[in-house]
Coordinates of C-alpha atoms in Angstrom, one line a residue:
Chain A
M222 CA 0.0 0.0 0.0
A223 CA 1.6 3.3 -1.1
A224 CA 1.5 6.2 1.2
T225 CA 2.1 9.9 0.4
T226 CA 4.5 11.8 2.5
A227 CA 4.5 15.4 3.3
D228 CA 6.5 16.4 0.2
G229 CA 4.1 14.5 -2.0
S230 CA 6.5 11.7 -2.9
K231 CA 5.1 8.1 -2.6
V232 CA 6.5 5.8 0.0
V233 CA 5.8 2.2 -0.5
G234 CA 6.1 -0.6 2.1
G235 CA 6.9 0.0 5.7
G236 CA 6.6 3.7 5.4
E237 CA 10.2 4.6 6.3
K238 CA 9.5 8.3 6.5
S239 CA 6.4 8.6 8.7
N240 CA 5.3 6.4 11.6
V241 CA 8.3 4.1 11.4
D242 CA 11.2 5.8 13.0
E243 CA 14.4 4.5 11.4
E244 CA 16.4 4.4 14.7
S245 CA 13.9 2.8 17.1
K246 CA 11.7 1.2 14.5
M247 CA 8.4 1.9 16.2
I248 CA 4.9 1.2 15.0
T249 CA 1.6 2.7 16.1
L250 CA -1.3 0.6 17.1
F251 CA -4.9 1.9 17.6
S252 CA -7.3 0.0 19.8
S253 CA -11.0 -0.3 19.0
D254 CA -11.7 2.7 21.3
G255 CA -9.2 4.9 19.6
E256 CA -6.4 4.7 22.1
R257 CA -2.9 5.0 20.6
F258 CA 0.0 2.6 21.5
E259 CA 3.6 2.9 20.4
V260 CA 5.4 -0.4 20.1
T261 CA 8.7 -1.5 18.7
Q262 CA 8.4 -3.4 15.4
E263 CA 10.0 -6.3 17.0
A264 CA 7.4 -6.7 19.7
A265 CA 4.6 -6.0 17.2
A266 CA 5.9 -8.8 15.0
M267 CA 5.0 -11.3 17.7
S268 CA 1.6 -10.8 16.2
Q269 CA 1.7 -12.8 12.9
T270 CA -1.3 -10.7 11.8
I271 CA 0.7 -7.4 12.2
H272 CA 3.9 -9.1 11.0
H273 CA 2.3 -10.1 7.7
M274 CA 0.9 -6.6 7.3
M275 CA 4.3 -5.1 7.8
E276 CA 5.9 -7.5 5.4
D277 CA 3.2 -6.9 2.7
G278 CA 3.6 -3.2 3.1
C279 CA 0.1 -2.7 4.4
V280 CA 1.1 -0.4 7.3
D281 CA 0.4 3.2 6.3
D282 CA 1.4 6.5 7.8
E283 CA -1.0 6.3 10.6
G284 CA -0.3 2.8 12.0
V285 CA -2.5 -0.2 12.4
H286 CA -6.1 0.0 13.5
L287 CA -7.3 -3.0 15.5
P288 CA -11.1 -2.6 15.6
N289 CA -11.5 -6.0 17.4
V290 CA -9.3 -5.2 20.4
G291 CA -10.1 -2.8 23.2
S292 CA -7.5 -0.7 24.9
S293 CA -7.2 -2.5 28.2
I294 CA -6.7 -5.8 26.5
L295 CA -4.4 -4.4 23.9
A296 CA -2.3 -2.9 26.7
M297 CA -1.9 -6.4 28.2
V298 CA -1.0 -8.0 24.9
I299 CA 1.6 -5.4 24.3
E300 CA 3.0 -5.9 27.8
Y301 CA 3.3 -9.6 27.1
C302 CA 5.0 -9.1 23.7
N303 CA 7.4 -6.5 25.1
R304 CA 8.4 -8.8 27.9
H305 CA 9.0 -11.7 25.6
V306 CA 11.1 -10.0 23.1
A307 CA 13.2 -8.2 25.8
S308 CA 14.9 -11.2 27.2
P309 CA 13.8 -14.4 25.5
D310 CA 16.5 -16.5 27.0
E311 CA 15.8 -15.9 30.7
K312 CA 13.5 -18.8 31.2
E313 CA 13.0 -18.5 34.9
D314 CA 12.1 -14.8 34.7
I315 CA 9.7 -15.4 31.8
R316 CA 8.0 -18.2 33.6
S317 CA 7.3 -16.2 36.6
F318 CA 6.1 -13.3 34.5
D319 CA 3.8 -15.5 32.6
A320 CA 2.4 -17.0 35.8
G321 CA 1.6 -13.5 37.1
F322 CA 0.3 -12.4 33.7
V323 CA -2.4 -15.1 33.6
N324 CA -3.5 -14.5 37.2
V325 CA -6.6 -12.6 36.2
E326 CA -10.3 -13.2 36.1
H327 CA -11.6 -15.7 33.6
H328 CA -13.5 -13.1 31.6
T329 CA -10.2 -11.2 31.1
L330 CA -8.5 -14.4 30.0
F331 CA -11.2 -15.0 27.4
D332 CA -10.8 -11.4 26.1
I333 CA -7.0 -12.0 25.8
I334 CA -7.6 -15.3 24.1
R335 CA -9.9 -13.6 21.5
A336 CA -7.3 -10.8 21.0
A337 CA -4.4 -13.3 20.8
N338 CA -6.4 -15.3 18.3
Y339 CA -7.2 -12.2 16.1
L340 CA -3.7 -10.9 16.3
D341 CA -2.3 -14.4 15.9
V342 CA 0.2 -14.4 18.9
K343 CA 0.6 -18.1 19.2
E344 CA 2.6 -18.2 22.5
L345 CA 0.1 -15.9 24.3
M346 CA -2.9 -17.9 22.9
D347 CA -1.4 -21.1 24.1
L348 CA -0.4 -19.7 27.5
C349 CA -4.0 -18.6 28.2
C350 CA -5.6 -21.7 26.8
Q351 CA -3.3 -23.8 29.0
T352 CA -4.3 -21.7 32.0
V353 CA -8.0 -22.2 31.3
A354 CA -7.4 -25.9 30.6
D355 CA -5.6 -26.3 33.9
S356 CA -8.6 -24.9 35.7
I357 CA -10.9 -27.4 34.0
K358 CA -8.7 -30.4 34.2
S359 CA -9.4 -32.1 37.5
K360 CA -12.9 -30.8 38.0
S361 CA -16.2 -32.6 37.9
V362 CA -18.7 -31.6 35.3
E363 CA -20.8 -29.7 37.9
E364 CA -17.7 -27.9 39.2
I365 CA -16.8 -26.8 35.6
R366 CA -20.3 -25.5 35.0
E367 CA -20.1 -23.5 38.2
L368 CA -16.7 -22.1 37.5
F369 CA -17.7 -20.7 34.1
G370 CA -21.3 -20.0 34.6
I371 CA -22.3 -22.7 32.1
V372 CA -26.1 -23.3 32.2
N373 CA -27.0 -27.0 31.8
D374 CA -29.6 -26.9 29.1
F375 CA -30.0 -30.7 28.8
T376 CA -32.9 -32.5 30.4
P377 CA -31.8 -35.1 32.9
E378 CA -32.8 -37.7 30.4
E379 CA -30.7 -36.1 27.6
E380 CA -27.7 -35.9 29.8
A381 CA -28.0 -39.5 30.9
E382 CA -28.2 -40.5 27.3
I383 CA -25.1 -38.6 26.4
R384 CA -23.2 -40.2 29.3
K385 CA -24.2 -43.6 28.1
E386 CA -23.3 -42.8 24.5
N387 CA -19.8 -41.8 25.7
Q388 CA -19.6 -44.2 28.6
W389 CA -16.1 -45.2 27.5
A390 CA -14.9 -41.7 28.5
F391 CA -16.6 -41.7 31.8
E392 CA -15.3 -44.9 33.2
Chain B
M241 CA -4.3 -18.6 13.7
V242 CA -7.5 -20.4 14.6
G243 CA -10.1 -19.4 12.0
E244 CA -13.2 -17.6 13.2
T245 CA -16.4 -19.3 12.3
S246 CA -19.4 -17.4 11.1
E247 CA -21.8 -15.8 13.6
V248 CA -24.3 -18.5 14.1
E249 CA -23.1 -21.0 16.6
K250 CA -23.1 -24.6 15.4
T251 CA -25.6 -26.6 17.4
E252 CA -27.1 -30.0 16.8
E253 CA -30.4 -29.6 18.7
V254 CA -33.4 -27.5 17.6
H255 CA -33.9 -24.4 19.6
P256 CA -37.3 -22.8 20.2
P257 CA -37.7 -20.2 17.4
I258 CA -37.1 -17.2 19.7
L259 CA -33.5 -18.4 20.3
V260 CA -32.6 -18.8 16.7
F261 CA -33.8 -15.3 15.9
L262 CA -31.6 -13.8 18.7
A263 CA -28.6 -16.1 17.9
T264 CA -28.0 -14.7 14.4
G265 CA -25.7 -11.7 14.6
S266 CA -22.6 -11.2 16.7
I267 CA -20.7 -13.7 18.8
G268 CA -22.3 -12.3 21.9
G269 CA -25.7 -13.5 20.6
Q270 CA -25.3 -16.6 22.6
E271 CA -25.2 -14.6 25.8
R272 CA -28.3 -12.7 24.9
A273 CA -30.1 -15.9 24.0
V274 CA -29.7 -17.1 27.5
D275 CA -31.0 -13.9 28.9
A276 CA -34.0 -14.0 26.5
R277 CA -35.1 -17.3 27.9
H278 CA -35.6 -15.6 31.2
L279 CA -37.6 -12.8 29.6
F280 CA -39.8 -14.7 27.3
D281 CA -40.3 -18.0 29.0
G282 CA -41.0 -16.4 32.3
M283 CA -39.5 -19.5 33.9
P284 CA -36.3 -19.9 35.9
P285 CA -33.5 -22.0 34.3
R286 CA -34.3 -25.7 34.4
K287 CA -31.2 -26.5 36.3
E288 CA -31.5 -25.8 40.0
R289 CA -28.3 -24.4 41.4
K290 CA -26.9 -26.0 44.5
S291 CA -25.0 -22.8 45.4
A292 CA -25.1 -19.1 44.3
P293 CA -24.4 -18.4 40.7
P294 CA -20.9 -17.3 39.8
V295 CA -20.1 -13.6 40.1
S296 CA -19.8 -13.1 36.3
G297 CA -23.2 -14.7 35.9
V298 CA -22.9 -14.9 32.1
D299 CA -21.4 -17.9 30.3
R300 CA -18.5 -16.2 28.7
I301 CA -16.6 -19.4 27.8
G302 CA -19.6 -20.6 25.8
A303 CA -19.5 -17.3 23.9
L304 CA -16.1 -18.1 22.5
P305 CA -16.3 -19.3 18.9
D306 CA -16.0 -23.0 18.0
S307 CA -12.6 -22.7 16.6
I308 CA -11.2 -21.3 19.8
L309 CA -12.9 -23.9 21.9
H310 CA -11.5 -26.7 19.7
H311 CA -8.1 -25.3 20.3
L312 CA -8.7 -24.9 24.0
L313 CA -10.0 -28.4 24.5
S314 CA -6.7 -29.7 22.9
F315 CA -4.9 -28.7 26.0
L316 CA -6.8 -31.2 28.1
P317 CA -6.1 -34.8 28.4
A318 CA -8.2 -36.3 25.6
Q319 CA -10.5 -38.1 28.1
A320 CA -11.2 -34.9 30.0
A321 CA -12.0 -33.2 26.7
V322 CA -14.6 -35.8 25.8
R323 CA -16.2 -35.5 29.2
T324 CA -17.1 -31.9 28.4
C325 CA -19.8 -33.3 26.1
V326 CA -22.3 -33.2 29.0
L327 CA -21.6 -29.6 30.2
A328 CA -24.4 -28.1 28.0
R329 CA -25.7 -28.4 24.4
R330 CA -23.0 -26.0 23.2
W331 CA -20.4 -28.6 24.3
H332 CA -22.1 -31.8 23.1
H333 CA -19.9 -32.3 20.0
L334 CA -17.0 -29.8 20.5
W335 CA -14.6 -32.6 21.6
R336 CA -15.0 -34.3 18.3
S337 CA -13.1 -31.6 16.4
T338 CA -10.3 -30.6 18.7
T339 CA -7.1 -29.4 16.9
G340 CA -4.9 -31.6 19.1
L341 CA -5.0 -34.8 21.0
R342 CA -3.3 -35.5 24.3
I343 CA -3.4 -39.3 24.7
V344 CA -2.2 -39.2 28.3
A345 CA -3.5 -40.2 31.7
L346 CA -6.6 -38.3 32.9
D347 CA -4.9 -37.3 36.1
D348 CA -1.6 -35.4 35.7
D349 CA -0.2 -36.9 38.8
Y350 CA 0.3 -40.3 37.5
Y351 CA 1.0 -42.2 34.3
A352 CA -1.3 -44.6 32.5
D353 CA -0.1 -47.8 30.8
V354 CA -1.1 -48.6 27.3
E355 CA -3.9 -50.9 28.4
E356 CA -5.6 -48.1 30.4
L357 CA -5.2 -45.7 27.5
R358 CA -6.7 -48.1 25.0
K359 CA -9.9 -48.2 27.0
F360 CA -10.9 -44.8 25.6
V361 CA -8.5 -44.1 22.8
D362 CA -9.8 -46.9 20.7
H363 CA -13.3 -45.3 20.9
L364 CA -12.0 -41.8 20.6
L365 CA -10.2 -42.3 17.3
I366 CA -13.2 -43.8 15.6
L367 CA -15.9 -41.5 17.0
R368 CA -14.1 -38.1 16.5
E369 CA -14.3 -36.1 13.3
R370 CA -11.3 -36.7 11.0
T371 CA -10.0 -33.2 11.3
D372 CA -6.4 -32.1 10.7
L373 CA -4.4 -32.3 13.9
D374 CA -2.0 -29.6 15.0
S375 CA -0.4 -31.7 17.8
V376 CA -0.6 -35.2 19.1
E377 CA 1.0 -36.2 22.4
I378 CA 1.2 -39.8 23.5
E379 CA 2.5 -40.6 27.0
F380 CA 2.5 -43.8 28.9
Y381 CA 4.4 -45.8 31.4
G382 CA 4.8 -49.5 30.8
F383 CA 3.7 -51.6 27.9
C384 CA 3.8 -55.2 26.8
E385 CA 4.3 -56.7 23.4
E386 CA 0.6 -56.9 22.6
D387 CA 0.3 -53.2 23.1
Q388 CA 2.8 -52.3 20.4
P389 CA 0.6 -52.5 17.3
Y390 CA -1.9 -50.2 18.9
V391 CA 0.5 -47.5 19.8
K392 CA 1.9 -47.7 16.3
T393 CA -1.6 -47.3 14.9
W394 CA -2.1 -44.2 17.0
L395 CA 1.1 -42.8 15.5
R396 CA -0.2 -43.6 12.0
Y397 CA -3.5 -42.0 12.8
A398 CA -1.7 -38.8 13.9
L399 CA 0.3 -38.7 10.6
M400 CA -2.8 -39.3 8.6
C401 CA -4.3 -36.3 10.3
K402 CA -1.4 -34.3 9.0
V403 CA 0.0 -33.7 12.5
R404 CA 2.6 -31.0 12.8
T405 CA 3.9 -31.6 16.3
L406 CA 4.2 -35.2 17.5
T407 CA 5.3 -36.2 21.0
L408 CA 5.9 -39.8 22.1
S409 CA 7.0 -40.3 25.7
V410 CA 7.5 -43.7 27.1
G411 CA 8.3 -44.2 30.8
G412 CA 9.7 -47.3 32.4
S413 CA 12.8 -49.4 31.8
K414 CA 12.1 -50.7 28.4
Y415 CA 12.6 -48.8 25.2
F416 CA 9.6 -48.7 22.9
F417 CA 11.0 -49.7 19.5
L418 CA 9.4 -48.0 16.5
E419 CA 9.1 -49.8 13.2
D420 CA 12.2 -49.9 11.0
L421 CA 10.2 -47.9 8.4
P422 CA 10.8 -44.4 7.2
L423 CA 8.6 -41.7 8.6
V424 CA 6.6 -40.1 5.7
S425 CA 4.9 -36.8 6.3
R426 CA 4.7 -33.6 4.4
H427 CA 3.4 -31.8 7.5
L428 CA 5.5 -33.0 10.5
G429 CA 7.6 -30.1 11.8
T430 CA 8.4 -31.1 15.3
L431 CA 9.2 -34.6 16.7
D432 CA 9.8 -35.2 20.4
L433 CA 10.7 -38.7 21.5
D434 CA 11.5 -40.0 25.0
G435 CA 12.2 -43.5 25.9
V436 CA 12.0 -44.7 22.3
G437 CA 14.2 -47.2 20.4
L438 CA 15.0 -46.0 16.8
K439 CA 16.2 -47.9 13.8
A440 CA 18.0 -47.0 10.7
A441 CA 15.0 -46.4 8.3
F442 CA 13.2 -44.2 10.8
L443 CA 16.2 -41.9 11.3
D444 CA 16.5 -41.1 7.6
F445 CA 14.1 -38.2 7.5
A446 CA 14.3 -37.7 3.7
N447 CA 10.5 -38.2 3.6
C448 CA 9.8 -35.5 6.1
P449 CA 10.7 -32.4 4.1
V450 CA 9.5 -29.9 6.7
L451 CA 10.8 -31.5 9.8
E452 CA 12.7 -28.8 11.6
N453 CA 12.9 -29.8 15.3
L454 CA 14.0 -33.2 16.6
K455 CA 14.3 -33.8 20.3
M456 CA 15.5 -37.2 21.6
T457 CA 15.7 -37.9 25.2
S458 CA 16.7 -41.3 26.7
C459 CA 16.4 -42.9 23.3
H460 CA 18.3 -45.9 22.0
I461 CA 19.7 -45.5 18.6
C462 CA 20.3 -48.6 16.5
A463 CA 21.3 -46.8 13.3
G464 CA 24.4 -45.6 11.6
N465 CA 23.0 -42.3 10.5
I466 CA 20.6 -39.6 11.5
S467 CA 20.0 -37.5 8.4
S468 CA 17.7 -34.6 7.5
R469 CA 18.2 -31.7 5.1
S470 CA 15.4 -29.6 6.7
M471 CA 16.4 -30.0 10.3
K472 CA 17.2 -26.8 12.2
H473 CA 17.2 -27.8 15.9
L474 CA 18.5 -31.0 17.2
S475 CA 18.6 -32.2 20.8
I476 CA 20.1 -35.5 21.8
T477 CA 20.1 -36.0 25.6
S478 CA 20.9 -39.1 27.6
C479 CA 20.6 -41.2 24.5
S480 CA 22.6 -44.4 23.8
S481 CA 23.9 -46.6 21.1
E482 CA 25.5 -50.0 21.3
L483 CA 27.1 -50.0 17.9
D484 CA 30.8 -50.0 17.5
C485 CA 30.8 -47.5 14.8
R486 CA 29.8 -43.9 15.5
V487 CA 26.3 -42.7 14.6
R488 CA 26.8 -40.0 11.8
V489 CA 24.7 -36.9 12.2
S490 CA 24.1 -35.4 8.8
T491 CA 22.1 -32.2 9.2
P492 CA 23.6 -29.6 7.0
G493 CA 20.9 -27.0 7.8
L494 CA 21.2 -27.1 11.5
I495 CA 21.0 -23.9 13.5
S496 CA 21.2 -25.2 17.1
L497 CA 22.6 -28.4 18.6
K498 CA 22.4 -30.0 22.0
L499 CA 24.4 -33.2 22.6
V500 CA 24.5 -34.2 26.2
E501 CA 25.5 -37.4 28.0
F502 CA 25.6 -39.9 25.2
S503 CA 26.2 -43.5 26.2
G504 CA 28.2 -45.4 23.7
R505 CA 30.5 -44.0 21.0
T506 CA 30.0 -40.2 20.7
P507 CA 28.1 -39.4 17.4
L508 CA 30.2 -38.0 14.6
L509 CA 28.9 -34.6 13.5
E510 CA 29.2 -33.8 9.9
N511 CA 29.6 -30.2 8.9
M512 CA 26.9 -27.7 9.9
A513 CA 27.7 -24.6 8.0
L514 CA 24.6 -22.7 9.3
L515 CA 25.1 -23.6 13.0
E516 CA 24.7 -20.7 15.4
T517 CA 24.8 -22.4 18.9
A518 CA 25.9 -25.7 20.2
Y519 CA 25.9 -27.1 23.7
V520 CA 28.0 -30.3 24.0
D521 CA 28.5 -32.1 27.3
L522 CA 30.4 -35.3 27.0
G523 CA 29.8 -37.3 30.2
Q524 CA 31.7 -40.2 31.5
N525 CA 30.6 -42.6 28.8
Y526 CA 32.7 -45.8 28.8
K527 CA 33.4 -46.2 25.1
D528 CA 35.2 -42.9 24.5
V529 CA 37.3 -43.0 27.6
C530 CA 40.9 -43.9 27.6
L531 CA 41.3 -46.9 29.9
N532 CA 44.8 -46.1 30.7
Y533 CA 43.8 -42.7 32.0
Q534 CA 43.2 -44.0 35.5
S535 CA 46.7 -45.3 35.8
G536 CA 48.0 -41.9 34.7
V537 CA 49.6 -43.3 31.5
S538 CA 48.1 -41.7 28.5
C539 CA 47.6 -43.8 25.4
G540 CA 50.0 -43.5 22.6
A541 CA 49.3 -44.8 19.2
N542 CA 51.6 -47.7 20.1
N543 CA 51.8 -50.7 22.2
N544 CA 50.3 -49.4 25.4
A545 CA 47.1 -48.2 23.6
C546 CA 44.0 -49.3 25.4
E547 CA 41.3 -51.0 23.5
N548 CA 39.2 -47.8 23.3
C549 CA 42.0 -45.7 21.9
V550 CA 43.0 -48.2 19.3
A551 CA 41.6 -46.9 16.0
I552 CA 37.9 -47.8 16.1
K553 CA 36.1 -48.6 12.9
D554 CA 35.5 -45.0 12.1
N555 CA 35.0 -44.3 8.4
C556 CA 37.5 -41.5 8.6
S557 CA 39.4 -41.8 11.7
S558 CA 41.6 -38.8 11.1
D559 CA 38.6 -36.5 11.0
C560 CA 37.1 -34.7 14.0
V561 CA 34.2 -36.3 15.8
V562 CA 32.6 -33.2 17.2
L563 CA 34.7 -30.1 16.8
G564 CA 34.8 -30.2 13.0
G565 CA 31.0 -30.3 12.5
I566 CA 30.4 -27.4 14.9
S567 CA 33.3 -25.2 13.7
S568 CA 30.9 -22.6 12.2
A569 CA 29.1 -21.8 15.4
K570 CA 28.9 -18.4 17.0
H571 CA 28.2 -19.6 20.5
L572 CA 29.6 -22.8 22.0
Q573 CA 29.5 -24.5 25.3
L574 CA 31.9 -27.4 25.4
L575 CA 32.1 -29.5 28.5
S576 CA 33.6 -32.9 29.1
K577 CA 34.4 -35.2 32.0
S578 CA 38.1 -36.1 32.4
G579 CA 39.2 -39.2 30.7
N580 CA 36.9 -38.7 27.7
F581 CA 39.3 -38.4 24.8
I582 CA 37.0 -36.9 22.1
F583 CA 37.9 -33.3 22.5
A584 CA 41.6 -34.1 23.0
R585 CA 41.6 -36.2 19.8
D586 CA 39.7 -33.5 17.9
L587 CA 42.2 -30.8 19.0
K588 CA 44.9 -32.6 17.1
H589 CA 43.1 -31.5 13.9
C590 CA 41.6 -28.4 15.5
P591 CA 39.5 -26.5 13.0
T592 CA 39.3 -22.8 12.9
F593 CA 36.3 -21.4 14.6
T594 CA 35.9 -18.5 12.2
K595 CA 32.7 -17.1 13.6
L596 CA 33.0 -18.0 17.3
K597 CA 32.0 -15.1 19.5
T598 CA 31.3 -16.7 22.9
L599 CA 32.8 -19.8 24.4
L600 CA 32.1 -21.6 27.6
L601 CA 34.5 -24.4 28.8
N602 CA 34.8 -26.5 31.9
G603 CA 37.8 -27.8 33.8
Y604 CA 38.5 -30.5 31.2
W605 CA 40.1 -27.8 29.0
C606 CA 42.4 -26.6 31.7
K607 CA 44.3 -29.8 32.3
G608 CA 47.9 -30.4 31.5
R609 CA 50.9 -28.5 32.4
D610 CA 50.4 -25.7 29.9
L611 CA 46.7 -25.9 29.6
D612 CA 47.1 -27.1 26.1
P613 CA 43.5 -27.7 25.2
L614 CA 42.5 -24.2 26.3
A615 CA 45.5 -22.6 24.5
C616 CA 44.7 -24.6 21.3
I617 CA 41.1 -23.6 21.1
L618 CA 41.9 -20.0 21.9
K619 CA 44.5 -19.9 19.2
N620 CA 41.9 -21.1 16.7
S621 CA 39.2 -18.7 17.7
P622 CA 40.2 -15.5 15.9
V623 CA 37.1 -13.4 16.6
L624 CA 36.3 -14.6 20.1
E625 CA 34.7 -11.9 22.3
K626 CA 33.7 -13.6 25.5
L627 CA 35.3 -16.6 27.2
T628 CA 33.8 -18.2 30.3
L629 CA 35.6 -20.9 32.3
Q630 CA 33.4 -22.9 34.5
L631 CA 35.9 -24.6 36.8
F632 CA 35.7 -27.5 39.1
S633 CA 32.1 -26.8 40.3
T634 CA 29.4 -29.4 40.5
G635 CA 26.4 -27.2 39.6
S636 CA 25.9 -23.9 38.1
N637 CA 26.0 -22.1 41.5
H638 CA 29.5 -20.8 41.6
K639 CA 30.8 -19.2 44.7
V640 CA 33.5 -17.1 43.0
V641 CA 33.1 -15.2 39.8
M642 CA 36.0 -13.3 38.4
K643 CA 35.8 -11.1 35.4
G644 CA 38.8 -10.0 33.5
S645 CA 39.5 -7.8 30.6
Y646 CA 42.4 -7.0 28.4
S647 CA 44.9 -4.3 29.0
S648 CA 44.7 -2.6 25.7
M649 CA 48.4 -2.4 25.3
E650 CA 49.7 -5.7 24.1
R651 CA 47.7 -8.5 22.5
P652 CA 49.7 -11.6 21.8
A653 CA 49.0 -13.3 18.5
A654 CA 47.8 -16.5 20.2
I655 CA 44.5 -15.0 21.2
S656 CA 41.7 -13.1 19.5
E657 CA 42.0 -9.4 19.4
H658 CA 38.3 -9.0 19.9
L659 CA 38.3 -10.9 23.3
N660 CA 37.1 -8.4 25.8
I661 CA 35.4 -10.5 28.5
V662 CA 36.9 -13.5 30.4
E663 CA 34.8 -14.9 33.2
V664 CA 36.1 -17.5 35.6
K665 CA 33.6 -19.3 37.8
C666 CA 34.7 -21.5 40.6
N667 CA 34.0 -22.7 44.2
V668 CA 37.3 -21.8 45.8
V669 CA 40.4 -20.1 44.5
D670 CA 42.8 -23.0 44.9
E671 CA 46.0 -24.2 43.2
K672 CA 44.2 -25.3 40.0
I673 CA 42.5 -22.0 39.7
L674 CA 45.7 -20.1 40.3
K675 CA 47.3 -22.1 37.5
V676 CA 44.5 -21.1 35.1
L677 CA 44.7 -17.5 36.2
K678 CA 48.4 -17.5 35.7
F679 CA 47.9 -18.9 32.2
L680 CA 45.4 -16.2 31.4
T681 CA 47.5 -13.4 32.8
S682 CA 50.2 -14.4 30.3
F683 CA 47.7 -12.9 27.8
N684 CA 47.7 -9.6 29.7
I685 CA 44.3 -10.2 31.1
R686 CA 43.6 -8.4 34.4
F687 CA 41.1 -9.9 36.8
G688 CA 38.7 -8.4 39.3
F689 CA 36.3 -10.2 41.6
L690 CA 32.5 -9.9 41.3

């Protein structure tokens, strides 16, 4: 996507002149509610969605608009990406960061999952899914319903039938 | 990226018309549908709650699209994923299309044997949808001969579902031997094996053109070659071979290598021109150890040579076993127990480490009167920037760390002119350490304590 700079010349690709500062290589992201976030290109590239946009030259002067991600969630995703590109080799530190990062309410986790899915940040997506899975893992069906507010819309007969159908999993 | 499905949630049962109407539209439609039942039915939910409803009240997990839930369920042991079928209508069939399978014990705290796994896996593989699988993990402890065909069928199932990451982990004292057949997959990218026995045909990965990561832990290698043109990351930890000849590792595209504690003849590493990092730790394996070492007499090529030092049936016995293949690396960690002769032999034909920037060595390299191994490798590392000597300590918690740097005045030719950090890590500063420091100060390196 070609962009026009101040002097009228066309700039194609990553927009060297405008929002991408040559030295620090920043990129601007806009959340759905219009808030502006400056991120390094390296951190932003953890999102495959944004990475492909940068590679294909689809990032214009303004930056990238993310209509599907609200500011509070986008801030968290950026925090995650910044931390992970900063010191990728310090495994212990990163582990404790991740543990603290996912120590949030389930509804926030789900919002992060949606955002990570849309932005295609695999590590973040897997981290959050693993966290949710861990909270499901050793619970009974009733406990899981209660934990997530799942309403059982089976009749008792229907539920019994399904249990019989998949008895091999319930033994 | 897990693809988003269209707005209408996929359900099998017929809803009352009012729900269908409200369900079309955004993802959040599901939530509103539940609320609508309150409004229009005028009846409380069928299910009586035993305790107060959760704080959030609304079923947010059900509001996630199918594709995300398929991915999420893949993180559960497969049996637990299937059990979600009774949670609610939304969940009745989700388990059938998960993007991954974890064929492991239901309870993380223990291992299942194959017989226990078969009780549900045999049903699962037939009753689930034949979707492509991102990842398959199979883990069990203990198996008998009758179990083997079933496990092999599970592996074939995974490959038929175009699996990209395959993990097979076998606990217990017996190696689970895989078929002596080549692995064929245009999709397999990562293979993680633990406790597995591997034969020649399997370890020729010519039919896995996108295989990039291979990790073998506690595996038994009954093959003369491990070869792959696509491989980028290779890890061989606590593996073994009983062959007299060395296993040849032919991975010309490799970027990172880890070779730790190999029992049996140390594998011979062919040239890896793209290698960036390597971590090699040669433990006290009994084949590559000079048997005369204990008595203090080192083996010559002549009459007192021990049976290990006598030219083994290497194809090219004058070539390096390890150092040659890794000579293009930028970062190396080379450790060895005393007595192991691989590095000492390789140093006789020491390659030039043309790109080596950081080097970590242990006490093995500081043996001998003039610390010859250390001197030799330094001489052949023309662009070295950082040298770390991990001396005589059992773990990585060193009590003393000393850092040294060059005086900028004189730099002898026998050391890289780029070398600007030398770290020495040890428990106590004893005679051995002093000998090393003295050696290093001959290069005009001044030390300070940290």
